[in-house]
Amino acid sequence: MLIVMKPDAAEDDISYVVRRAASLGLTPHVSAQNGSVLVGLTGDKRGLALDSMAGLRGVARVQPTDHPFRLASKEFRREATIVSVGGVSIGSTQVVICAGPCSLETRGQVQQSARAVKAAGGSLLRGGAFKPRSSPYAFQGLAEGGLQLLADARQATGLPVVTEVLAPDQVPLVARYADMLQVGARNMQNYPLLHAVGETRMPVLLKRGMSSTIEELLLAAEYILSHGNPNIVLCERGIRTFETYTRNTLDINAVASLKELTHLPVFVDPSHGTGKASLVAAASRAAVAAGADGLIIEVHPEPEHAWSDGFQSLTPAELTALLTQLAPIAQAIGRSL
Ligand code: PEP
Ligand code: MN
């Protein structure tokens, strides 16, 4: 539910509405829009006679929200949210390229990858130190050692870094090294983890669960928002369908749908979305054309020797060629790369 204040509402009127909502056990979220203040109310509204709020001084109207997600909706906030990651703005006119290896493996591999991303024109470096692997026998990541390699690569190149956090108790450690916390597809509905990253106020890259609907993705974002963290970038990374030729089915519809539904920026992961290096360029071109605010792409100096996901990783030369192709597509829809 949204309380829309009159344009000339006084500070006292707004704070009275906020106190009244809090006294009813609700959490008020104040934002501004087109010269009016909005007070979004979240919490359990059962049994509360909220229509009476319409009569309070300074209130223009009380508006029920149509969506089960509220803070993430465009009703709550019409202007696009811009998330700043170490000085890189996501959600403005520039299409942001985040690239790097699936897993952080060795100092040489991380440094080479970082230099390749920088040289190709990427703005953010990715790499996993805590890896969510389907098999317990597969490489699970270098843990803090990997985070240190990532931080060293940031130091060497100036690229802010994005890395996955798998569990709530890892959040303080990962937050010490990362510029952006990644919540992976397998954890999209790990509510204690969403709560923990929500408490940090750090930028969060929230990947869509492989069997999750668009609404479930937005509700996962709502958990983070409702814990006070507005710095969320959503990521379409492909969903499970009957198709087996590709690893996942990249849902380009989700990009346009999310742009209709939410003010949060939207990334696309064409690497996990296709699972084939040969398809990454086409999927990336489609994602930029559909309005994605950025891409997260796996790249490895030697994909054939990667410790994870080499089959879907680009070489540095392929990344450079891809970014060259994407620039005119971004331009054609009024953006830059
Ligand atoms: C990843 O980006 O490294 C990853 C594991 O992706 P996802 O969570 O989308 O599978
Ligand atoms: Mn991967």
XYZ file of C-alpha atoms and ligand atoms in Angstrom:
348
model
C 0.000 0.000 0.000
C 1.171 3.486 -0.857
C 0.300 6.734 0.840
C 0.713 9.552 -1.643
C 1.287 12.884 0.130
C 0.079 16.188 -1.308
C 2.794 18.222 -3.027
C 2.495 20.860 -0.292
C 2.482 18.395 2.630
C 4.553 19.670 5.562
C 7.438 17.702 7.106
C 5.265 17.277 10.206
C 2.463 15.727 8.137
C 4.886 13.215 6.653
C 6.449 12.312 9.961
C 2.978 11.899 11.511
C 2.043 9.394 8.778
C 5.341 7.573 9.312
C 4.785 7.403 13.116
C 1.180 6.295 12.692
C 2.248 3.475 10.331
C 5.003 2.383 12.713
C 2.581 2.384 15.644
C 0.419 -0.073 13.674
C 3.408 -2.404 13.371
C 4.073 -1.538 9.707
C 7.368 -0.475 8.165
C 7.143 2.867 6.338
C 9.421 3.492 3.318
C 9.606 7.140 2.332
C 10.506 8.159 -1.216
C 9.927 11.159 -3.454
C 8.339 11.234 -6.883
C 7.475 14.146 -9.153
C 7.480 16.582 -6.248
C 5.296 14.386 -4.007
C 6.388 12.244 -1.097
C 5.288 8.611 -1.106
C 5.115 6.475 1.994
C 5.095 2.784 1.088
C 3.819 0.509 3.853
C 5.029 -3.035 4.207
C 4.186 -5.567 6.874
C 1.150 -7.524 7.951
C -1.896 -5.355 7.284
C -4.526 -7.915 8.260
C -7.173 -6.401 10.499
C -5.875 -2.836 10.121
C -8.299 -0.136 8.985
C -5.846 1.701 6.791
C -8.447 3.692 4.878
C -8.476 6.086 7.826
C -4.964 7.129 6.765
C -6.595 8.925 3.814
C -8.028 11.462 6.242
C -4.698 12.477 7.779
C -3.383 15.957 7.131
C -1.244 16.239 4.009
C -2.372 12.896 2.530
C -3.532 13.089 -1.113
C -4.649 9.468 -1.394
C -4.156 5.926 -0.202
C -3.375 3.640 -3.083
C -3.458 -0.142 -2.880
C -0.538 -1.727 -4.750
C -1.391 -4.221 -7.457
C 1.761 -6.285 -7.136
C 2.754 -8.630 -4.359
C 6.161 -6.945 -4.608
C 5.935 -3.317 -3.608
C 9.258 -1.634 -3.045
C 10.553 -3.167 -6.287
C 7.576 -1.920 -8.305
C 7.436 1.047 -10.613
C 4.445 2.290 -8.659
C 6.681 2.802 -5.677
C 9.461 4.426 -7.638
C 9.092 5.608 -11.206
C 12.648 6.740 -11.869
C 15.186 4.068 -12.707
C 17.374 3.055 -9.792
C 21.056 3.581 -10.458
C 23.344 1.268 -8.536
C 26.922 2.423 -8.108
C 29.534 -0.318 -7.886
C 32.914 1.126 -6.965
C 32.064 4.234 -9.017
C 30.568 2.342 -12.001
C 26.901 3.315 -12.489
C 24.506 0.526 -13.415
C 21.078 1.546 -14.728
C 21.973 4.770 -16.509
C 22.719 5.143 -20.217
C 25.874 3.045 -20.278
C 25.511 -0.704 -20.786
C 27.940 -2.068 -18.203
C 30.121 -5.052 -19.014
C 31.157 -7.304 -16.152
C 33.415 -10.161 -17.177
C 35.885 -12.601 -15.712
C 36.384 -16.259 -15.008
C 33.719 -18.541 -13.580
C 36.102 -19.523 -10.749
C 39.155 -17.772 -9.375
C 41.900 -20.366 -9.830
C 45.478 -19.034 -9.676
C 47.148 -15.635 -9.355
C 48.228 -15.760 -12.995
C 44.779 -16.746 -14.251
C 43.038 -13.997 -12.270
C 45.558 -11.316 -13.279
C 45.428 -12.324 -16.950
C 41.640 -12.381 -16.917
C 41.456 -8.979 -15.245
C 43.856 -7.419 -17.735
C 41.858 -8.949 -20.608
C 38.572 -7.543 -19.275
C 40.134 -4.120 -18.854
C 41.728 -4.179 -22.318
C 38.449 -5.242 -23.955
C 36.655 -2.280 -22.361
C 34.868 -4.041 -19.490
C 34.036 -2.082 -16.343
C 33.665 -4.782 -13.679
C 35.552 -7.984 -12.903
C 33.745 -11.165 -11.869
C 35.073 -14.383 -10.365
C 33.845 -16.935 -7.859
C 35.726 -17.904 -4.690
C 32.773 -19.766 -3.177
C 31.317 -21.907 -5.946
C 27.868 -23.510 -5.822
C 28.657 -26.743 -7.690
C 26.112 -29.402 -8.585
C 28.568 -32.112 -7.565
C 30.211 -32.183 -4.135
C 33.323 -33.626 -5.844
C 33.743 -30.670 -8.223
C 36.095 -27.752 -7.455
C 34.387 -25.673 -4.768
C 36.484 -22.504 -5.064
C 39.531 -21.096 -3.268
C 37.464 -19.387 -0.547
C 39.298 -16.469 1.106
C 42.435 -17.144 -0.947
C 40.358 -16.489 -4.074
C 38.916 -13.297 -2.644
C 42.457 -12.081 -2.027
C 43.420 -12.820 -5.660
C 40.357 -10.889 -6.786
C 41.204 -7.905 -4.584
C 44.769 -7.956 -5.940
C 43.410 -7.897 -9.502
C 41.257 -4.890 -8.588
C 44.368 -3.221 -7.264
C 46.232 -3.969 -10.505
C 43.501 -2.864 -12.927
C 41.188 -0.529 -11.009
C 38.186 -2.723 -11.925
C 35.611 -3.080 -9.116
C 34.894 -6.732 -8.329
C 31.772 -8.907 -8.143
C 31.807 -12.252 -6.367
C 29.315 -14.750 -5.019
C 28.360 -15.237 -1.403
C 26.823 -18.624 -0.688
C 25.712 -18.418 2.922
C 24.689 -15.783 5.467
C 27.722 -16.406 7.663
C 30.054 -15.679 4.707
C 28.597 -12.210 4.149
C 30.990 -10.255 6.434
C 34.044 -11.955 4.880
C 32.965 -11.556 1.246
C 31.843 -7.966 1.896
C 35.381 -7.092 3.067
C 36.793 -7.946 -0.383
C 33.949 -7.373 -2.859
C 32.436 -4.255 -4.408
C 29.265 -6.174 -5.268
C 27.833 -9.336 -3.693
C 26.424 -11.939 -6.051
C 23.512 -14.077 -4.921
C 23.490 -17.019 -7.299
C 20.565 -18.713 -9.021
C 20.577 -21.588 -6.528
C 20.261 -19.154 -3.641
C 17.640 -16.784 -5.036
C 15.142 -18.038 -2.482
C 17.598 -18.476 0.402
C 15.738 -16.064 2.647
C 18.330 -15.879 5.455
C 20.928 -14.966 2.791
C 18.638 -12.317 1.250
C 18.154 -10.929 4.753
C 21.908 -10.864 5.394
C 22.786 -9.066 2.148
C 19.840 -6.736 2.764
C 21.468 -5.630 6.008
C 24.756 -4.694 4.305
C 23.611 -1.866 1.987
C 26.215 -3.169 -0.504
C 25.365 -3.558 -4.196
C 23.823 -6.990 -4.788
C 23.642 -8.880 -8.083
C 20.573 -11.073 -7.648
C 20.426 -13.898 -10.186
C 17.134 -15.446 -11.205
C 16.582 -18.955 -9.893
C 16.671 -21.515 -12.659
C 13.043 -22.497 -12.011
C 11.809 -19.155 -10.755
C 9.199 -16.913 -12.275
C 9.745 -13.222 -12.866
C 7.444 -12.509 -9.937
C 9.467 -14.777 -7.648
C 12.636 -12.937 -8.699
C 11.005 -9.630 -7.791
C 9.814 -11.026 -4.470
C 13.379 -12.140 -3.726
C 14.509 -8.574 -4.485
C 11.714 -7.370 -2.211
C 13.309 -9.286 0.701
C 16.562 -7.383 0.186
C 14.769 -4.051 -0.274
C 12.605 -4.588 2.798
C 15.722 -5.102 4.894
C 16.844 -1.647 3.857
C 19.189 -2.261 0.924
C 18.100 -0.453 -2.277
C 21.238 -1.389 -4.256
C 20.026 -4.352 -6.272
C 20.741 -5.388 -9.851
C 18.563 -8.241 -11.131
C 20.093 -10.809 -13.455
C 18.398 -13.013 -16.042
C 20.653 -16.067 -16.432
C 18.457 -18.557 -18.247
C 15.799 -20.893 -16.935
C 15.209 -24.635 -17.133
C 12.945 -25.676 -19.966
C 12.442 -28.893 -21.943
C 15.265 -27.802 -24.254
C 18.503 -29.687 -23.739
C 20.628 -28.392 -26.624
C 21.476 -25.367 -24.510
C 22.329 -25.448 -20.779
C 19.452 -23.075 -20.010
C 16.917 -21.095 -22.029
C 17.815 -17.418 -21.878
C 14.544 -15.610 -21.236
C 14.809 -12.406 -23.236
C 11.154 -11.762 -22.348
C 12.284 -11.342 -18.764
C 14.452 -8.351 -19.670
C 11.588 -6.425 -21.252
C 9.121 -7.624 -18.600
C 11.351 -6.532 -15.735
C 11.804 -3.146 -17.415
C 8.001 -2.817 -17.382
C 7.590 -3.924 -13.777
C 10.505 -2.582 -11.803
C 12.834 0.385 -11.393
C 15.760 -1.929 -10.610
C 18.495 -2.377 -13.233
C 18.608 -5.642 -15.178
C 21.694 -7.609 -16.176
C 21.861 -10.619 -18.475
C 24.253 -13.555 -18.139
C 24.635 -14.978 -21.664
C 27.235 -17.508 -20.454
C 25.010 -19.500 -18.074
C 22.018 -18.506 -20.222
C 23.316 -20.547 -23.137
C 26.051 -22.786 -21.707
C 27.948 -22.635 -24.998
C 30.743 -20.230 -25.853
C 29.616 -20.283 -29.491
C 26.206 -18.834 -28.546
C 27.349 -16.159 -26.104
C 27.796 -13.411 -28.718
C 24.311 -13.844 -30.226
C 22.682 -13.939 -26.784
C 24.641 -10.830 -25.746
C 23.524 -8.921 -28.830
C 19.908 -9.870 -28.127
C 20.215 -8.836 -24.483
C 21.593 -5.396 -25.310
C 18.931 -4.888 -27.981
C 16.229 -5.880 -25.460
C 17.369 -3.159 -23.063
C 19.642 -4.912 -20.569
C 21.602 -2.520 -18.371
C 24.608 -4.781 -18.428
C 26.038 -8.198 -19.146
C 27.989 -10.601 -16.982
C 30.178 -12.747 -19.211
C 32.570 -15.577 -18.393
C 36.034 -15.190 -19.881
C 39.173 -17.259 -19.298
C 42.713 -16.947 -20.674
C 42.576 -20.671 -21.556
C 38.949 -21.875 -21.548
C 39.974 -25.449 -22.353
C 41.882 -25.605 -19.046
C 39.313 -23.796 -16.868
C 38.498 -25.459 -13.541
C 34.788 -24.723 -14.110
C 32.544 -23.689 -17.011
C 35.309 -23.551 -19.641
C 32.819 -24.749 -22.286
C 30.890 -21.490 -21.985
C 33.839 -19.136 -21.422
C 35.101 -16.726 -24.066
C 38.776 -16.177 -24.788
C 40.087 -12.633 -24.270
C 40.104 -12.133 -28.073
C 36.476 -13.269 -28.329
C 35.486 -10.865 -25.560
C 37.173 -7.970 -27.341
C 35.439 -8.845 -30.621
C 32.070 -9.156 -28.886
C 32.278 -5.771 -27.186
C 33.106 -4.195 -30.547
C 29.910 -5.718 -31.990
C 27.785 -4.573 -29.073
C 28.701 -0.887 -29.267
C 26.557 -0.055 -32.344
C 23.613 -2.046 -30.937
C 23.768 -0.039 -27.718
C 23.977 3.146 -29.759
C 20.977 2.183 -31.878
C 18.786 2.188 -28.755
C 20.226 5.401 -27.371
C 22.805 3.909 -25.053
C 26.547 3.525 -24.970
C 28.877 0.711 -24.095
C 28.053 -17.840 -11.573
O 27.757 -16.729 -12.030
O 29.216 -18.166 -11.337
C 27.000 -18.813 -11.293
C 27.227 -19.890 -10.549
O 25.829 -18.508 -11.872
P 24.337 -19.016 -11.536
O 24.132 -18.767 -10.071
O 23.503 -18.143 -12.410
O 24.277 -20.452 -11.904
Mn 30.036 -20.344 -14.142
